[in-house]
PDB file of C-alpha atoms in Angstrom:
ATOM      1  CA  MET A   1      -7.910 -18.036  -9.655  1.00 44.00           C
ATOM      2  CA  GLY A   2     -11.612 -17.395 -10.314  1.00 48.00           C
ATOM      3  CA  ASP A   3     -13.695 -14.599  -8.844  1.00 54.00           C
ATOM      4  CA  ASP A   4     -15.143 -17.062  -6.318  1.00 59.00           C
ATOM      5  CA  HIS A   5     -11.773 -17.214  -4.572  1.00 77.00           C
ATOM      6  CA  LEU A   6     -11.270 -13.465  -4.216  1.00 80.00           C
ATOM      7  CA  SER A   7     -11.652 -11.846  -0.821  1.00 88.00           C
ATOM      8  CA  ILE A   8     -13.919  -8.839  -0.355  1.00 90.00           C
ATOM      9  CA  SER A   9     -10.784  -6.721   0.076  1.00 91.00           C
ATOM     10  CA  GLN A  10      -9.431  -7.924  -3.251  1.00 95.00           C
ATOM     11  CA  LYS A  11     -12.721  -7.296  -5.053  1.00 95.00           C
ATOM     12  CA  LEU A  12     -12.991  -3.774  -3.625  1.00 96.00           C
ATOM     13  CA  THR A  13      -9.343  -3.043  -4.414  1.00 98.00           C
ATOM     14  CA  LEU A  14      -9.800  -4.206  -8.003  1.00 97.00           C
ATOM     15  CA  ALA A  15     -12.918  -2.045  -8.446  1.00 97.00           C
ATOM     16  CA  TYR A  16     -11.143   0.916  -6.848  1.00 98.00           C
ATOM     17  CA  ALA A  17      -8.133   0.468  -9.155  1.00 98.00           C
ATOM     18  CA  ALA A  18     -10.476   0.448 -12.157  1.00 97.00           C
ATOM     19  CA  LEU A  19     -12.275   3.585 -10.945  1.00 96.00           C
ATOM     20  CA  VAL A  20      -9.014   5.454 -10.388  1.00 96.00           C
ATOM     21  CA  GLY A  21      -7.558   4.323 -13.708  1.00 96.00           C
ATOM     22  CA  VAL A  22     -10.668   5.242 -15.670  1.00 93.00           C
ATOM     23  CA  GLY A  23     -10.859   8.557 -13.816  1.00 90.00           C
ATOM     24  CA  GLY A  24      -7.315   9.394 -14.900  1.00 92.00           C
ATOM     25  CA  ILE A  25      -8.113   8.531 -18.505  1.00 93.00           C
ATOM     26  CA  VAL A  26     -11.314  10.581 -18.436  1.00 89.00           C
ATOM     27  CA  GLY A  27      -9.402  13.530 -16.956  1.00 87.00           C
ATOM     28  CA  TYR A  28      -6.945  13.326 -19.802  1.00 93.00           C
ATOM     29  CA  VAL A  29      -9.581  12.965 -22.534  1.00 94.00           C
ATOM     30  CA  LYS A  30     -11.896  15.691 -21.213  1.00 89.00           C
ATOM     31  CA  ALA A  31      -9.363  18.248 -20.017  1.00 90.00           C
ATOM     32  CA  GLY A  32      -6.114  17.199 -21.634  1.00 92.00           C
ATOM     33  CA  SER A  33      -4.646  16.708 -18.159  1.00 89.00           C
ATOM     34  CA  ALA A  34      -1.476  14.642 -18.397  1.00 95.00           C
ATOM     35  CA  LYS A  35      -1.226  14.890 -14.582  1.00 93.00           C
ATOM     36  CA  SER A  36      -4.621  13.181 -14.206  1.00 91.00           C
ATOM     37  CA  LEU A  37      -3.595  10.469 -16.630  1.00 95.00           C
ATOM     38  CA  ALA A  38      -0.271   9.850 -14.890  1.00 96.00           C
ATOM     39  CA  ALA A  39      -1.792   9.903 -11.395  1.00 94.00           C
ATOM     40  CA  GLY A  40      -4.637   7.598 -12.442  1.00 95.00           C
ATOM     41  CA  VAL A  41      -2.432   5.087 -14.230  1.00 96.00           C
ATOM     42  CA  ILE A  42       0.253   5.033 -11.514  1.00 97.00           C
ATOM     43  CA  SER A  43      -2.342   4.725  -8.739  1.00 97.00           C
ATOM     44  CA  ALA A  44      -4.209   1.983 -10.616  1.00 98.00           C
ATOM     45  CA  ALA A  45      -0.952   0.080 -11.176  1.00 98.00           C
ATOM     46  CA  ALA A  46      -0.016   0.370  -7.487  1.00 98.00           C
ATOM     47  CA  LEU A  47      -3.514  -0.766  -6.482  1.00 98.00           C
ATOM     48  CA  SER A  48      -3.163  -3.719  -8.849  1.00 97.00           C
ATOM     49  CA  PHE A  49      -0.047  -4.650  -6.876  1.00 97.00           C
ATOM     50  CA  VAL A  50      -2.076  -4.346  -3.659  1.00 98.00           C
ATOM     51  CA  TYR A  51      -4.758  -6.603  -5.190  1.00 97.00           C
ATOM     52  CA  THR A  52      -2.223  -9.329  -6.004  1.00 97.00           C
ATOM     53  CA  GLN A  53      -0.437  -9.078  -2.653  1.00 97.00           C
ATOM     54  CA  LEU A  54      -3.417  -9.043  -0.274  1.00 96.00           C
ATOM     55  CA  PRO A  55      -3.536 -12.843   0.048  1.00 95.00           C
ATOM     56  CA  VAL A  56       0.283 -13.141   0.198  1.00 95.00           C
ATOM     57  CA  THR A  57       1.423 -10.239   2.403  1.00 96.00           C
ATOM     58  CA  PRO A  58      -1.756  -8.665   3.752  1.00 96.00           C
ATOM     59  CA  PHE A  59      -0.050  -6.207   6.115  1.00 97.00           C
ATOM     60  CA  VAL A  60       2.255  -4.775   3.446  1.00 97.00           C
ATOM     61  CA  ALA A  61      -0.488  -4.733   0.816  1.00 97.00           C
ATOM     62  CA  SER A  62      -2.978  -3.063   3.159  1.00 97.00           C
ATOM     63  CA  SER A  63      -0.373  -0.511   4.214  1.00 98.00           C
ATOM     64  CA  VAL A  64       0.378   0.392   0.585  1.00 98.00           C
ATOM     65  CA  GLY A  65      -3.360   0.528  -0.150  1.00 98.00           C
ATOM     66  CA  LEU A  66      -3.879   2.784   2.862  1.00 98.00           C
ATOM     67  CA  GLY A  67      -1.175   5.159   1.643  1.00 98.00           C
ATOM     68  CA  ILE A  68      -2.597   5.363  -1.869  1.00 98.00           C
ATOM     69  CA  SER A  69      -6.214   5.747  -0.782  1.00 98.00           C
ATOM     70  CA  GLY A  70      -5.254   8.292   1.883  1.00 98.00           C
ATOM     71  CA  ALA A  71      -3.344  10.377  -0.658  1.00 97.00           C
ATOM     72  CA  LEU A  72      -6.207  10.190  -3.153  1.00 97.00           C
ATOM     73  CA  LEU A  73      -8.686  11.121  -0.421  1.00 97.00           C
ATOM     74  CA  ALA A  74      -6.643  14.202   0.452  1.00 97.00           C
ATOM     75  CA  VAL A  75      -6.145  15.334  -3.158  1.00 95.00           C
ATOM     76  CA  MET A  76      -9.601  14.542  -4.505  1.00 94.00           C
ATOM     77  CA  GLY A  77     -11.335  15.655  -1.310  1.00 95.00           C
ATOM     78  CA  SER A  78      -9.672  19.035  -1.685  1.00 96.00           C
ATOM     79  CA  ARG A  79     -10.704  19.211  -5.345  1.00 92.00           C
ATOM     80  CA  PHE A  80     -14.271  18.258  -4.490  1.00 94.00           C
ATOM     81  CA  LYS A  81     -14.391  20.913  -1.781  1.00 95.00           C
ATOM     82  CA  LYS A  82     -13.217  23.560  -4.275  1.00 96.00           C
ATOM     83  CA  SER A  83     -15.214  22.485  -7.336  1.00 92.00           C
ATOM     84  CA  GLY A  84     -18.264  20.679  -5.962  1.00 90.00           C
ATOM     85  CA  LYS A  85     -18.040  18.333  -8.987  1.00 88.00           C
ATOM     86  CA  ILE A  86     -19.445  14.890  -8.334  1.00 89.00           C
ATOM     87  CA  PHE A  87     -17.215  13.196 -10.910  1.00 81.00           C
ATOM     88  CA  PRO A  88     -14.430  12.554 -10.621  1.00 82.00           C
ATOM     89  CA  ALA A  89     -13.588  14.387  -7.391  1.00 88.00           C
ATOM     90  CA  GLY A  90     -16.666  13.486  -5.333  1.00 93.00           C
ATOM     91  CA  VAL A  91     -16.861   9.856  -6.420  1.00 94.00           C
ATOM     92  CA  VAL A  92     -13.142   9.232  -5.941  1.00 94.00           C
ATOM     93  CA  SER A  93     -13.252  10.986  -2.553  1.00 96.00           C
ATOM     94  CA  VAL A  94     -16.059   8.752  -1.290  1.00 97.00           C
ATOM     95  CA  ALA A  95     -14.456   5.614  -2.720  1.00 97.00           C
ATOM     96  CA  SER A  96     -11.125   6.621  -1.166  1.00 98.00           C
ATOM     97  CA  LEU A  97     -12.742   7.189   2.225  1.00 97.00           C
ATOM     98  CA  VAL A  98     -14.312   3.720   2.067  1.00 97.00           C
ATOM     99  CA  MET A  99     -10.985   2.177   1.083  1.00 98.00           C
ATOM    100  CA  VAL A 100      -9.104   3.994   3.862  1.00 98.00           C
ATOM    101  CA  GLY A 101     -11.561   2.448   6.315  1.00 97.00           C
ATOM    102  CA  GLY A 102     -11.208  -0.969   4.717  1.00 95.00           C
ATOM    103  CA  TYR A 103      -7.415  -0.963   4.757  1.00 97.00           C
ATOM    104  CA  LEU A 104      -7.358   0.324   8.353  1.00 97.00           C
ATOM    105  CA  ASN A 105      -9.719  -2.503   9.295  1.00 95.00           C
ATOM    106  CA  GLU A 106      -7.444  -5.052   7.611  1.00 95.00           C
ATOM    107  CA  ILE A 107      -4.378  -3.671   9.409  1.00 96.00           C
ATOM    108  CA  TRP A 108      -6.229  -3.594  12.736  1.00 96.00           C
ATOM    109  CA  HIS A 109      -7.211  -7.275  12.404  1.00 94.00           C
ATOM    110  CA  ILE A 110      -3.671  -8.273  11.478  1.00 93.00           C
ATOM    111  CA  LEU A 111      -2.155  -6.447  14.453  1.00 94.00           C
ATOM    112  CA  ARG A 112      -4.642  -7.749  17.011  1.00 91.00           C
TER     113      ARG A 112
END
């Protein structure tokens, strides 16, 4: 499947997975945080699942994506509020907020 066949939701999910994965790696390299690495890699892997499942089972995939992005919004939003650091906390918070809205929109359209 080429990029021309990907939905907007899939493209955004793939970019979000990359951001979260890279953020976890950067957290590990810069601060030696194994928690950041684990959270980033696990979240990126789960979002990769969401990416593959969006065209197959959009409700399930969007629900999983909503859970992941909501959790990341809560955690990284709290970190951004405490630290004021743009990266990774601020960037991941904004991206997570956008993805929460996107997944809610997908779910809303499915349930209508």
